[in-house]
Amino acid sequence: DAGITQSPRYKITETGRQVTLMCHQTWSHSYMFWYRQDLGHGLRLIYYSAAADITDKGEVPDGYVVSRSKTENFPLTLESATRSQTSVYFCASSGAGTSDPDTQYFGPGTRLTVL
Amino acid sequence: GENVEQHPSTLSVQEGDSAVIKCTYSDSASNYFPWYKQELGKRPQLIIDIRSNVGEKKDQRIAVTLNKTAKHFSLHITETQPEDSAVYFCAAFTGGGNKLTFGTGTQLKVEL
């Protein structure tokens, strides 16, 4: 589990501000994912990436931007935060070519509050 | 796309009893079904998984069954203990993009 980290762990911001959540993994996993977790909705996929410079939308991408210039990093940016984006955000990774390529491993999460 | 439904949303059992959580999926092409446990304030962690070529898998007190025809799979926990109290999520692997679709979770409470 120590192989995937997120920062910050807690963040409070105001409506309209830009916020970037960081995700870093040391396993060289090819796939990385961003989820948001809200009561009653479980884990919903925001964006995912199959490799460096390859990203795609998930179920709830509106209001979010991602990039992946390096395999180990997958930052998530809220360009203009809204209160509806208050949530717990989890990053995950999985490794094509490993013994369990389909298994996703989660980071510790970032609790974001938008005032 | 894939849709995963999970029931019940809350489950309360007495210590030592069994607990069963059920999920259904919509995409017949889904071939991998993991279960995650999430303790309060922690990250989801994989506890068991099953692939479509297997009907049942067991690991100590937990087991998962899969019925491909009916497109449903279940988590079984026997001899429940207080430390089993957590939220459990089922998921289905949709293949394209290595994506998982999650159920909405079951809050399991094991009472003494």
PDB file of C-alpha atoms in Angstrom, chain B residues 1 5 12-13 20 28 32 34 36 40 42 46-48 53 63 66 69 77 80-81 85-87 91 93 95 97:
ATOM      1  CA  GLY B   1     -21.851   0.762 -19.980  1.00  0.00           C
ATOM      2  CA  GLU B   5     -26.287  -3.113  -8.188  1.00  0.00           C
ATOM      3  CA  SER B  12     -26.435  -5.982  10.905  1.00  0.00           C
ATOM      4  CA  VAL B  13     -25.512  -9.423  12.254  1.00  0.00           C
ATOM      5  CA  VAL B  20     -24.165 -12.386   2.679  1.00  0.00           C
ATOM      6  CA  SER B  28     -22.173 -10.157 -19.904  1.00  0.00           C
ATOM      7  CA  TYR B  32     -13.412 -10.168 -13.180  1.00  0.00           C
ATOM      8  CA  PRO B  34     -13.311  -8.065  -6.941  1.00  0.00           C
ATOM      9  CA  TYR B  36     -13.173  -4.413  -1.455  1.00  0.00           C
ATOM     10  CA  LEU B  40     -13.906   4.092   8.399  1.00  0.00           C
ATOM     11  CA  LYS B  42      -9.368   4.269   5.290  1.00  0.00           C
ATOM     12  CA  LEU B  46      -9.099  -5.894  -1.924  1.00  0.00           C
ATOM     13  CA  ILE B  47     -10.225  -8.866   0.139  1.00  0.00           C
ATOM     14  CA  ILE B  48     -11.120 -11.436  -2.500  1.00  0.00           C
ATOM     15  CA  ASN B  53     -14.119 -19.095 -15.379  1.00  0.00           C
ATOM     16  CA  ALA B  63     -16.009 -16.780  -0.003  1.00  0.00           C
ATOM     17  CA  LEU B  66     -20.458 -16.256  -9.242  1.00  0.00           C
ATOM     18  CA  THR B  69     -25.997 -17.057 -16.321  1.00  0.00           C
ATOM     19  CA  ILE B  77     -18.548 -14.082   5.461  1.00  0.00           C
ATOM     20  CA  THR B  80     -18.349 -12.871  11.704  1.00  0.00           C
ATOM     21  CA  GLN B  81     -16.198 -10.902  14.109  1.00  0.00           C
ATOM     22  CA  SER B  85     -17.510  -4.269  10.563  1.00  0.00           C
ATOM     23  CA  ALA B  86     -16.849  -2.051   7.530  1.00  0.00           C
ATOM     24  CA  VAL B  87     -18.267  -1.015   4.173  1.00  0.00           C
ATOM     25  CA  ALA B  91     -17.130  -4.352  -8.568  1.00  0.00           C
ATOM     26  CA  PHE B  93     -14.293  -5.384 -14.549  1.00  0.00           C
ATOM     27  CA  GLY B  95     -12.164  -4.734 -19.756  1.00  0.00           C
ATOM     28  CA  GLY B  97      -9.493   0.718 -20.109  1.00  0.00           C
TER      29      GLY B  97
END
